Amino acid sequence: MSTPVVVLQITDLHILADSHKKMAGVDTEQSFKQILKQAYLQHRKIDCILVTGDLAQNPCQSSYQRIAKELARYNTRTICLPGNHDDFSLMQQYLNSAQVNCDKQLILKGWQIISLNSKKEADQGGYLETKELDFLDEQLKSHAHLHTVIAVHHHPVPTKSLWMDKMIIKNNDQLFTLLLKYPQVKAITCGHIHQQLDISENNIRIYGSPATCFQFKPECREYTLDNKKPGYRIVKLYEDSSIQSNIYRIENVS
C-alpha cells in the first residue's frame, strides 16, 4: 500500500485568556501542548494539522498568539477553522502565517481538504451559510479528480445526546443533498462534541473527535462531563481513496 497522507486532527482547545487557568478542572493550555507533543512522539510523520474549532474559550489577541506560537513549533502545514466560541476575525488576524492559517482548502497528494465555517453569530448551534455551501460546491466541481475530506466544527449528524444535538448543523440536509452529486467526498470530520464518533452517512465517513481538554459523556440528555482523557484523531489518506483513522488519548496532563 502506498504511503498515506497523515492528518492530525485536534479540536476544542478552549484556551483561556490567562495562561494556566483551568476550565472544568483541566489546564486547557497545558493539555493542548501535551497532545501535540505526544502526537509527534507517537506518529512522527504528520503532513497536516487540522484544528477544528473552539481554539479559544476567551477569544483575544493573547490566546490566539499563544496558540499560533505553539503550532508553529511543529513546522507542519496547519489549517484552523472557527467554532462557536471563536472570534473568526481575530483568528484570521493572528493565525495568518504561511504555515499556520485559516485557509479554506489544502491539496495534498491526490486529496483535498476543504474547511467550512459553521459558526452562526449569537448562536451556539451550527449553520452553513449559502456562501459556504457555494464554496464547497465550486471546489468539488472544479477538483472532481481529488478525493476529499471536509472539515467543519459542528456535527452534521445526530450524536444521541439531546442537549448536544440542539447545536447540530441546522441545515445539514442541504449539505448532504449537495454531496450526493460528489462521490469523491470520502469523509467529514468535526469537533464540538468533545467525544469520539465514527459512523457512515450516504457512503461518507463521519468522524467526531475528543477535545484536547475535557470530554462530554456520550448519549446524555443534559450537559454531562465524562472522565475520559483528552485525545486527538489521526486520519490516514491513501491514494486509492481509502481512509484509516484512530483516536489516541493522553494518560496524564502534567
XYZ file of N, CA and C in Angstrom:
762
model
N 0.847 -1.197 0.000
C 0.000 0.000 0.000
C 0.878 1.241 0.000
N 0.460 2.256 -0.719
C 1.249 3.485 -0.833
C 1.333 4.217 0.508
N 2.312 5.107 0.587
C 2.466 5.919 1.797
C 1.322 6.924 1.887
N 0.580 6.945 2.984
C -0.586 7.825 3.062
C -0.214 9.259 3.447
N -1.148 10.161 3.191
C -1.114 11.492 3.792
C -1.609 11.340 5.228
N -0.826 11.808 6.187
C -1.186 11.666 7.604
C -1.663 13.014 8.137
N -2.915 13.035 8.589
C -3.537 14.249 9.118
C -3.747 14.083 10.622
N -3.302 15.063 11.373
C -3.570 15.124 12.816
C -4.720 16.092 13.039
N -5.817 15.590 13.576
C -6.927 16.474 13.941
C -6.926 16.703 15.439
N -6.865 17.973 15.811
C -7.079 18.359 17.204
C -8.249 19.330 17.228
N -8.949 19.375 18.334
C -10.152 20.198 18.344
C -10.510 20.631 19.752
N -11.251 21.721 19.831
C -11.826 22.206 21.093
C -10.757 22.387 22.161
N -9.826 23.294 21.862
C -8.724 23.592 22.780
C -9.222 24.379 23.984
N -10.148 25.300 23.756
C -10.731 26.150 24.802
C -9.631 26.872 25.617
N -8.695 27.473 24.887
C -7.615 28.215 25.546
C -8.179 29.477 26.182
N -7.799 29.718 27.423
C -8.309 30.857 28.188
C -7.440 32.096 27.973
N -7.976 33.237 28.342
C -7.226 34.494 28.169
C -5.958 34.483 29.005
N -6.042 33.904 30.206
C -4.885 33.818 31.107
C -4.295 32.419 31.046
N -3.034 32.344 30.706
C -2.355 31.063 30.598
C -2.379 30.322 31.928
N -2.624 29.009 31.861
C -2.582 28.091 33.006
C -3.782 28.202 33.941
N -4.782 28.995 33.571
C -6.042 28.922 34.292
C -6.730 27.615 33.876
N -7.626 27.119 34.726
C -8.293 25.851 34.446
C -9.758 26.058 34.079
N -10.265 25.113 33.288
C -11.689 25.077 32.933
C -12.162 23.648 33.104
N -13.254 23.463 33.825
C -13.763 22.114 34.130
C -12.658 21.242 34.729
N -11.797 21.868 35.521
C -10.740 21.139 36.207
C -9.527 20.805 35.366
N -9.470 21.321 34.139
C -8.369 20.999 33.227
C -7.596 22.264 32.871
N -6.266 22.173 32.938
C -5.406 23.230 32.418
C -5.418 23.071 30.902
N -6.306 23.788 30.233
C -6.552 23.549 28.811
C -5.316 23.818 27.957
N -4.516 24.801 28.348
C -3.336 25.118 27.546
C -2.267 24.041 27.684
N -2.056 23.570 28.894
C -1.070 22.511 29.108
C -1.497 21.225 28.413
N -2.778 20.930 28.457
C -3.286 19.728 27.810
C -3.106 19.801 26.289
N -3.385 20.951 25.707
C -3.170 21.186 24.273
C -1.710 20.940 23.896
N -0.801 21.483 24.679
C 0.624 21.311 24.390
C 1.038 19.843 24.499
N 0.492 19.160 25.491
C 0.861 17.764 25.695
C 0.309 16.862 24.592
N -0.879 17.191 24.113
C -1.460 16.449 22.983
C -0.541 16.540 21.773
N -0.101 17.731 21.438
C 0.790 17.909 20.290
C 2.090 17.131 20.486
N 2.650 17.239 21.669
C 3.911 16.552 21.951
C 3.763 15.048 21.779
N 2.692 14.481 22.343
C 2.500 13.032 22.247
C 2.238 12.611 20.809
N 1.442 13.384 20.082
C 1.127 13.021 18.697
C 2.392 12.909 17.859
N 3.306 13.840 18.047
C 4.538 13.808 17.251
C 5.502 12.731 17.730
N 5.517 12.465 19.017
C 6.352 11.365 19.509
C 5.844 10.022 19.012
N 4.537 9.880 18.934
C 3.942 8.599 18.583
C 3.900 8.360 17.073
N 3.691 9.421 16.304
C 3.460 9.236 14.870
C 4.558 9.830 13.994
N 5.300 10.773 14.513
C 6.488 11.354 13.859
C 6.181 12.037 12.543
N 5.741 11.288 11.532
C 5.472 11.900 10.228
C 4.020 12.361 10.173
N 3.808 13.655 10.235
C 2.475 14.240 10.122
C 2.530 15.287 9.011
N 1.637 15.155 8.031
C 1.668 16.040 6.874
C 0.835 17.303 7.050
N -0.163 17.232 7.915
C -1.078 18.360 8.076
C -1.724 18.283 9.454
N -1.922 19.441 10.063
C -2.705 19.534 11.301
C -4.006 20.262 10.981
N -5.121 19.666 11.399
C -6.432 20.306 11.306
C -6.869 20.687 12.717
N -7.157 21.955 12.933
C -7.656 22.419 14.228
C -9.107 22.836 14.009
N -10.039 21.966 14.461
C -11.428 22.101 14.028
C -12.314 22.865 15.017
N -11.842 24.033 15.416
C -12.715 24.968 16.106
C -12.637 24.985 17.620
N -13.236 26.041 18.174
C -13.164 26.355 19.595
C -11.714 26.364 20.075
N -10.881 27.070 19.322
C -9.488 27.239 19.724
C -9.425 27.991 21.046
N -10.252 29.021 21.159
C -10.233 29.861 22.357
C -11.577 29.818 23.065
N -11.522 29.735 24.373
C -12.727 29.915 25.180
C -12.995 31.400 25.373
N -11.923 32.156 25.533
C -11.991 33.619 25.665
C -11.205 34.229 24.513
N -11.848 34.458 23.378
C -11.112 34.947 22.208
C -10.475 36.309 22.469
N -9.172 36.374 22.281
C -8.443 37.621 22.440
C -7.104 37.476 21.728
N -6.423 38.579 21.574
C -5.130 38.554 20.887
C -4.168 37.569 21.539
N -4.092 37.603 22.853
C -3.138 36.762 23.573
C -3.405 35.275 23.358
N -4.664 34.860 23.456
C -4.969 33.430 23.325
C -4.598 32.922 21.937
N -4.933 33.671 20.900
C -4.618 33.215 19.549
C -3.119 33.288 19.250
N -2.445 34.267 19.799
C -0.996 34.349 19.593
C -0.284 33.164 20.253
N -0.723 32.769 21.437
C -0.104 31.638 22.120
C -0.369 30.337 21.368
N -1.577 30.191 20.844
C -1.902 29.011 20.040
C -1.025 28.969 18.789
N -0.921 30.097 18.099
C -0.127 30.156 16.873
C 1.333 29.827 17.148
N 1.864 30.339 18.244
C 3.272 30.092 18.593
C 3.514 28.610 18.844
N 2.598 27.953 19.540
C 2.766 26.538 19.845
C 2.661 25.693 18.575
N 1.697 25.986 17.737
C 1.534 25.224 16.500
C 2.736 25.399 15.575
N 3.297 26.605 15.552
C 4.431 26.888 14.661
C 5.663 26.065 15.023
N 5.759 25.629 16.265
C 6.918 24.843 16.704
C 7.051 23.537 15.932
N 5.959 23.051 15.376
C 5.974 21.728 14.748
C 6.213 21.773 13.240
N 6.355 22.959 12.698
C 6.759 23.116 11.298
C 5.924 22.250 10.362
N 4.607 22.274 10.570
C 3.671 21.457 9.790
C 2.561 22.355 9.264
N 2.157 22.121 8.040
C 1.048 22.900 7.464
C -0.195 22.704 8.321
N -0.741 23.813 8.797
C -1.832 23.761 9.776
C -2.993 24.639 9.323
N -4.183 24.050 9.309
C -5.408 24.765 8.949
C -6.285 24.891 10.198
N -6.695 26.113 10.508
C -7.540 26.375 11.679
C -8.897 26.895 11.211
N -9.967 26.353 11.772
C -11.293 26.838 11.421
C -12.067 27.177 12.687
N -13.041 28.070 12.586
C -13.676 28.609 13.795
C -14.761 27.704 14.367
N -14.884 27.775 15.695
C -16.001 27.156 16.400
C -16.898 28.231 16.971
N -17.931 27.829 17.667
C -18.899 28.795 18.192
C -18.317 29.719 19.245
N -17.220 29.302 19.908
C -16.606 30.174 20.912
C -15.582 31.136 20.310
N -15.220 30.934 19.048
C -14.133 31.709 18.452
C -14.597 33.055 17.900
N -13.617 33.952 17.746
C -13.787 35.197 17.008
C -12.996 35.016 15.719
N -13.707 34.770 14.615
C -13.013 34.402 13.377
C -12.143 35.535 12.844
N -12.572 36.763 13.030
C -11.751 37.882 12.551
C -10.430 37.950 13.301
N -10.444 37.676 14.603
C -9.191 37.630 15.371
C -8.345 36.438 14.947
N -8.984 35.299 14.700
C -8.241 34.133 14.216
C -7.495 34.463 12.927
N -8.197 35.088 11.993
C -7.590 35.420 10.709
C -6.459 36.432 10.868
N -6.548 37.246 11.896
C -5.515 38.254 12.131
C -4.247 37.653 12.729
N -4.403 36.703 13.659
C -3.251 36.210 14.409
C -2.821 34.789 14.029
N -3.637 34.103 13.257
C -3.254 32.796 12.713
C -3.150 32.980 11.203
N -2.099 33.643 10.782
C -2.051 34.095 9.393
C -0.685 33.929 8.746
N 0.130 32.995 9.241
C 1.433 32.754 8.618
C 1.269 31.795 7.442
N 2.316 31.631 6.668
C 2.267 30.693 5.541
C 2.048 29.269 6.023
N 2.501 28.996 7.242
C 2.431 27.640 7.778
C 1.164 27.389 8.572
N 0.762 28.347 9.403
C -0.402 28.195 10.286
C -1.403 29.293 9.945
N -2.551 28.895 9.377
C -3.504 29.918 8.955
C -4.928 29.365 8.894
N -5.820 30.163 8.348
C -7.241 29.796 8.272
C -7.672 29.552 6.826
N -6.772 29.042 6.003
C -7.107 28.728 4.613
C -8.278 27.759 4.552
N -9.027 27.833 3.460
C -10.223 27.010 3.325
C -10.008 25.762 2.480
N -8.826 25.653 1.864
C -8.569 24.478 1.041
C -7.086 24.130 1.094
N -6.805 22.837 1.134
C -5.432 22.349 1.089
C -5.410 21.100 0.216
N -4.476 21.054 -0.739
C -4.343 19.909 -1.633
C -3.049 19.171 -1.320
N -3.174 17.855 -1.076
C -2.034 17.014 -0.706
C -2.146 15.656 -1.393
N -1.281 15.387 -2.349
C -1.122 14.043 -2.934
C -2.445 13.372 -3.289
N -3.196 13.989 -4.182
C -4.426 13.367 -4.658
C -5.638 13.589 -3.775
N -5.465 14.356 -2.707
C -6.565 14.667 -1.791
C -6.711 16.181 -1.655
N -7.944 16.610 -1.398
C -8.142 17.984 -0.964
C -8.888 17.976 0.366
N -8.501 18.890 1.228
C -9.206 19.113 2.494
C -9.893 20.467 2.378
N -11.197 20.472 2.555
C -11.981 21.706 2.463
C -12.487 22.061 3.855
N -12.219 23.276 4.262
C -12.597 23.763 5.588
C -13.838 24.642 5.477
N -14.863 24.333 6.265
C -16.100 25.107 6.253
C -16.327 25.805 7.590
N -16.925 26.956 7.537
C -17.248 27.732 8.729
C -18.710 27.506 9.087
N -18.959 26.808 10.204
C -20.332 26.534 10.641
C -20.764 27.440 11.787
N -19.940 28.426 12.104
C -20.261 29.339 13.205
C -21.411 30.264 12.803
N -22.386 30.368 13.673
C -23.511 31.272 13.453
C -23.491 32.327 14.550
N -23.469 33.590 14.151
C -23.350 34.663 15.136
C -24.504 34.620 16.144
N -24.125 34.833 17.409
C -25.098 34.889 18.511
C -25.874 33.583 18.669
N -25.245 32.485 18.298
C -25.900 31.182 18.398
C -24.829 30.125 18.634
N -25.055 29.231 19.585
C -24.090 28.162 19.846
C -24.188 27.042 18.816
N -25.299 26.994 18.112
C -25.512 25.934 17.136
C -24.805 26.196 15.824
N -24.839 25.192 14.949
C -24.153 25.281 13.677
C -25.079 25.604 12.521
N -24.520 26.266 11.530
C -25.267 26.589 10.320
C -24.270 26.868 9.206
N -24.544 26.377 8.007
C -23.680 26.635 6.856
C -24.354 27.679 5.970
N -23.785 28.874 5.969
C -24.323 29.952 5.141
C -24.218 29.582 3.663
N -25.007 30.262 2.859
C -25.025 29.997 1.425
C -23.637 30.103 0.817
N -22.850 31.085 1.262
C -21.507 31.257 0.692
C -20.601 30.063 1.013
N -20.815 29.420 2.149
C -20.027 28.234 2.492
C -20.408 27.057 1.592
N -21.697 26.855 1.402
C -22.157 25.764 0.537
C -21.763 26.022 -0.914
N -21.817 27.281 -1.345
C -21.405 27.621 -2.709
C -19.915 27.369 -2.902
N -19.114 27.709 -1.892
C -17.670 27.462 -1.967
C -17.396 25.965 -2.070
N -18.085 25.193 -1.246
C -17.923 23.737 -1.276
C -18.294 23.189 -2.646
N -19.427 23.604 -3.174
C -19.886 23.155 -4.484
C -18.853 23.488 -5.563
N -18.341 24.696 -5.522
C -17.371 25.151 -6.523
C -16.086 24.329 -6.481
N -15.568 24.078 -5.272
C -14.310 23.338 -5.149
C -14.477 21.872 -5.530
N -15.620 21.294 -5.192
C -15.853 19.899 -5.564
C -16.039 19.757 -7.067
N -16.695 20.729 -7.665
C -16.913 20.699 -9.110
C -15.598 20.880 -9.872
N -14.755 21.801 -9.413
C -13.518 22.117 -10.138
C -12.368 21.175 -9.794
N -12.528 20.345 -8.753
C -11.487 19.387 -8.378
C -12.084 17.981 -8.271
N -12.823 17.611 -9.312
C -13.523 16.326 -9.297
C -12.561 15.140 -9.257
N -11.315 15.371 -9.621
C -10.320 14.288 -9.650
C -9.688 14.040 -8.284
N -9.985 14.892 -7.310
C -9.361 14.768 -5.990
C -10.309 14.126 -4.991
N -9.837 13.104 -4.269
C -10.575 12.601 -3.108
C -10.652 13.737 -2.085
N -11.740 13.773 -1.329
C -11.985 14.958 -0.497
C -12.375 14.603 0.928
N -11.824 15.378 1.867
C -12.251 15.387 3.264
C -12.767 16.785 3.574
N -13.912 16.855 4.217
C -14.473 18.137 4.646
C -14.266 18.267 6.148
N -13.742 19.415 6.571
C -13.552 19.694 7.993
C -14.505 20.817 8.403
N -15.183 20.628 9.521
C -16.150 21.610 9.999
C -16.239 21.482 11.514
N -16.631 22.540 12.190
C -16.665 22.470 13.657
C -17.873 21.690 14.170
N -19.071 22.129 13.817
C -20.282 21.496 14.353
C -20.553 20.150 13.674
N -21.215 19.283 14.393
C -21.512 17.946 13.889
C -22.663 18.000 12.878
N -22.531 17.234 11.777
C -23.577 17.224 10.758
C -24.603 16.114 10.936
N -24.391 15.218 11.887
C -25.308 14.105 12.154
C -25.579 14.049 13.654
N -26.709 13.487 14.070
C -27.028 13.410 15.497
C -26.024 12.550 16.275
N -25.856 12.904 17.549
C -24.947 12.167 18.432
C -25.689 11.347 19.475
N -27.011 11.464 19.528
C -27.852 10.810 20.541
C -27.704 11.442 21.920
N -27.126 12.639 21.972
C -27.142 13.448 23.190
C -28.110 14.598 22.944
N -29.219 14.616 23.675
C -30.288 15.574 23.402
C -29.789 17.014 23.456
N -29.011 17.355 24.492
C -28.563 18.747 24.640
C -27.576 19.127 23.546
N -26.719 18.187 23.167
C -25.726 18.458 22.129
C -26.375 18.592 20.760
N -27.367 17.758 20.496
C -27.973 17.751 19.170
C -28.848 18.967 18.897
N -29.094 19.775 19.908
C -29.734 21.075 19.674
C -28.777 22.016 18.934
N -27.483 21.667 18.913
C -26.468 22.512 18.277
C -25.937 21.920 16.978
N -26.603 20.897 16.464
C -26.209 20.274 15.202
C -26.256 21.310 14.075
N -25.548 21.073 12.980
C -25.670 21.953 11.813
C -27.132 21.940 11.369
N -27.795 23.069 11.509
C -29.248 23.124 11.325
C -29.668 22.743 9.907
N -28.876 23.146 8.924
C -29.214 22.846 7.531
C -28.354 21.710 6.990
N -28.161 20.690 7.823
C -27.370 19.531 7.375
C -28.003 18.833 6.174
N -29.320 18.964 6.019
C -29.966 18.361 4.848
C -29.460 18.987 3.552
N -29.227 20.301 3.570
C -28.681 20.968 2.390
C -27.275 20.464 2.088
N -26.491 20.257 3.130
C -25.129 19.753 2.952
C -25.149 18.379 2.291
N -25.924 17.454 2.827
C -25.911 16.092 2.300
C -26.573 15.999 0.927
N -27.537 16.861 0.650
C -28.122 16.902 -0.695
C -27.079 17.342 -1.712
N -26.298 18.347 -1.355
C -25.223 18.808 -2.241
C -24.207 17.689 -2.477
N -23.862 16.986 -1.413
C -22.806 15.974 -1.513
C -23.222 14.750 -2.334
N -24.516 14.574 -2.537
C -24.968 13.459 -3.378
C -24.395 13.550 -4.793
N -24.044 14.764 -5.220
C -23.501 14.972 -6.571
C -22.019 14.636 -6.657
N -21.369 14.449 -5.494
C -19.912 14.383 -5.496
C -19.398 13.150 -4.735
N -19.306 12.017 -5.421
C -18.843 10.787 -4.755
C -17.385 10.836 -4.332
N -16.641 11.864 -4.758
C -15.239 11.958 -4.321
C -15.104 12.383 -2.863
N -16.207 12.812 -2.225
C -16.163 13.157 -0.801
C -16.179 11.870 0.012
N -15.101 11.616 0.715
C -14.944 10.358 1.441
C -15.209 10.494 2.940
N -15.032 11.697 3.498
C -15.194 11.838 4.948
C -15.509 13.282 5.311
N -16.229 13.430 6.412
C -16.420 14.724 7.082
C -15.914 14.549 8.506
N -15.052 15.442 8.938
C -14.557 15.354 10.312
C -14.898 16.637 11.059
N -15.385 16.482 12.280
C -15.870 17.641 13.028
C -15.297 17.675 14.439
N -15.535 18.778 15.093
C -15.211 18.940 16.504
C -16.492 19.098 17.297
N -16.476 19.997 18.259
C -17.640 20.454 19.029
C -18.195 19.446 20.024
N -18.197 18.163 19.692
C -18.924 17.202 20.526
C -18.083 16.642 21.673
N -16.770 16.931 21.685
C -15.898 16.501 22.787
C -15.995 15.001 23.048
N -16.125 14.223 21.997
C -16.225 12.767 22.141
C -15.955 12.103 20.794
N -15.725 10.823 20.842
C -15.439 10.059 19.634
C -16.730 9.725 18.890
N -16.659 9.835 17.567
C -17.774 9.453 16.709
C -17.200 8.887 15.419
N -17.744 7.787 14.939
C -17.308 7.199 13.675
C -18.479 6.421 13.097
N -19.197 7.048 12.170
C -20.344 6.406 11.537
C -20.286 6.682 10.034
N -21.227 6.097 9.295
C -21.312 6.323 7.859
C -22.668 6.913 7.516
N -22.640 7.910 6.628
C -23.867 8.556 6.169
C -23.737 8.763 4.668
N -24.618 8.135 3.890
C -24.561 8.254 2.421
C -23.174 7.893 1.879
N -22.593 6.837 2.406
C -21.268 6.355 1.992
C -20.139 7.323 2.315
N -20.395 8.242 3.233
C -19.371 9.179 3.697
C -19.085 8.869 5.161
N -17.811 8.721 5.506
C -17.449 8.518 6.906
C -17.606 9.838 7.656
N -18.244 9.787 8.808
C -18.408 10.961 9.653
C -17.605 10.739 10.925
N -16.604 11.579 11.136
C -15.747 11.461 12.309
C -16.008 12.615 13.276
N -16.099 12.283 14.545
C -16.060 13.279 15.605
C -14.891 12.945 16.499
N -14.286 13.953 17.083
C -13.047 13.724 17.822
C -13.125 14.239 19.256
N -12.398 13.581 20.153
C -12.322 14.080 21.521
C -11.639 15.443 21.553
N -11.933 16.205 22.568
C -11.294 17.509 22.752
C -9.890 17.332 23.321
N -9.080 18.352 23.131
C -7.751 18.320 23.750
C -7.828 18.640 25.238
N -9.024 18.924 25.742
C -9.169 19.259 27.175
C -10.179 18.312 27.828
N -11.325 18.804 28.277
C -12.329 17.981 28.964
C -13.277 17.356 27.946
N -13.920 16.249 28.363
C -14.772 15.467 27.457
C -16.239 15.505 27.906
N -17.138 15.308 26.931
C -18.562 15.184 27.222
C -18.971 13.711 27.181
N -19.801 13.317 28.126
C -20.257 11.936 28.185
C -21.272 11.677 27.072
N -21.090 10.597 26.310
C -22.000 10.307 25.192
C -23.419 9.973 25.644
N -24.368 10.239 24.766
C -25.770 9.832 24.895
C -26.397 10.285 26.209
N -26.260 11.586 26.479
C -26.860 12.178 27.678
C -27.917 13.206 27.287
N -28.940 13.325 28.104
C -29.995 14.309 27.848
C -29.528 15.722 28.188
N -28.669 15.837 29.196
C -28.200 17.142 29.653
C -26.674 17.182 29.640
N -26.142 18.391 29.707
C -24.688 18.598 29.757
C -24.081 17.734 30.858
N -23.178 16.831 30.474
C -22.548 15.920 31.429
C -21.096 15.705 31.025
N -20.177 15.918 31.958
C -18.767 15.682 31.680
C -18.450 14.195 31.798
N -17.474 13.755 31.018
C -17.010 12.380 31.045
C -15.641 12.353 31.712
N -15.233 11.176 32.192
C -13.908 11.060 32.816
C -12.849 10.561 31.838
N -13.201 10.464 30.566
C -12.209 10.049 29.573
C -11.158 11.133 29.390
N -9.971 10.693 28.959
C -8.828 11.588 28.855
C -8.878 12.411 27.564
N -8.157 13.530 27.549
C -8.038 14.317 26.315
C -7.461 13.468 25.189
N -7.811 13.807 23.951
C -7.341 12.993 22.837
C -7.240 13.740 21.530
N -6.890 12.976 20.503
C -6.761 13.525 19.151
C -7.047 12.406 18.162
N -7.236 12.773 16.909
C -7.513 11.809 15.853
C -6.401 11.848 14.808
N -5.986 10.688 14.356
C -5.093 10.565 13.211
C -5.900 9.997 12.043
N -5.835 10.690 10.913
C -6.519 10.242 9.696
C -5.459 9.985 8.628
N -5.451 8.772 8.084
C -4.507 8.415 7.024
C -5.272 8.296 5.708
N -4.825 9.080 4.722
C -5.491 9.179 3.429
C -4.626 8.518 2.366
N -5.158 7.481 1.737
C -4.397 6.707 0.759
C -4.784 7.091 -0.669
N -3.862 6.857 -1.588
C -4.057 7.244 -2.985
C -5.263 6.561 -3.618
N -5.617 5.363 -3.138
C -6.747 4.627 -3.717
C -8.093 5.072 -3.153
N -8.088 6.165 -2.382
C -9.278 6.784 -1.763
C -9.670 6.156 -0.425
N -8.951 5.136 0.017
C -9.269 4.529 1.310
C -8.755 5.404 2.452
N -9.384 5.234 3.611
C -9.065 6.023 4.799
C -8.922 5.087 5.991
N -7.911 5.343 6.808
C -7.800 4.695 8.113
C -7.749 5.793 9.166
N -8.470 5.619 10.255
C -8.479 6.652 11.286
C -8.621 6.032 12.666
N -7.904 6.598 13.615
C -7.963 6.130 15.000
C -7.881 7.299 15.963
N -8.416 7.066 17.158
C -8.354 8.023 18.265
C -7.234 7.606 19.216
N -6.500 8.590 19.712
C -5.453 8.367 20.703
C -5.678 9.327 21.858
N -5.375 8.889 23.059
C -5.584 9.723 24.243
C -4.306 9.799 25.074
N -4.190 10.888 25.837
C -3.061 11.016 26.763
C -3.509 10.548 28.136
N -2.603 9.971 28.872
C -2.955 9.402 30.168
C -3.022 10.458 31.274
N -2.020 11.313 31.294
C -1.958 12.306 32.361
C -1.597 13.657 31.780
N -2.205 14.687 32.317
C -1.851 16.053 31.945
C -0.950 16.601 33.036
N 0.327 16.851 32.656
C 1.292 17.306 33.676
C 1.643 18.762 33.455
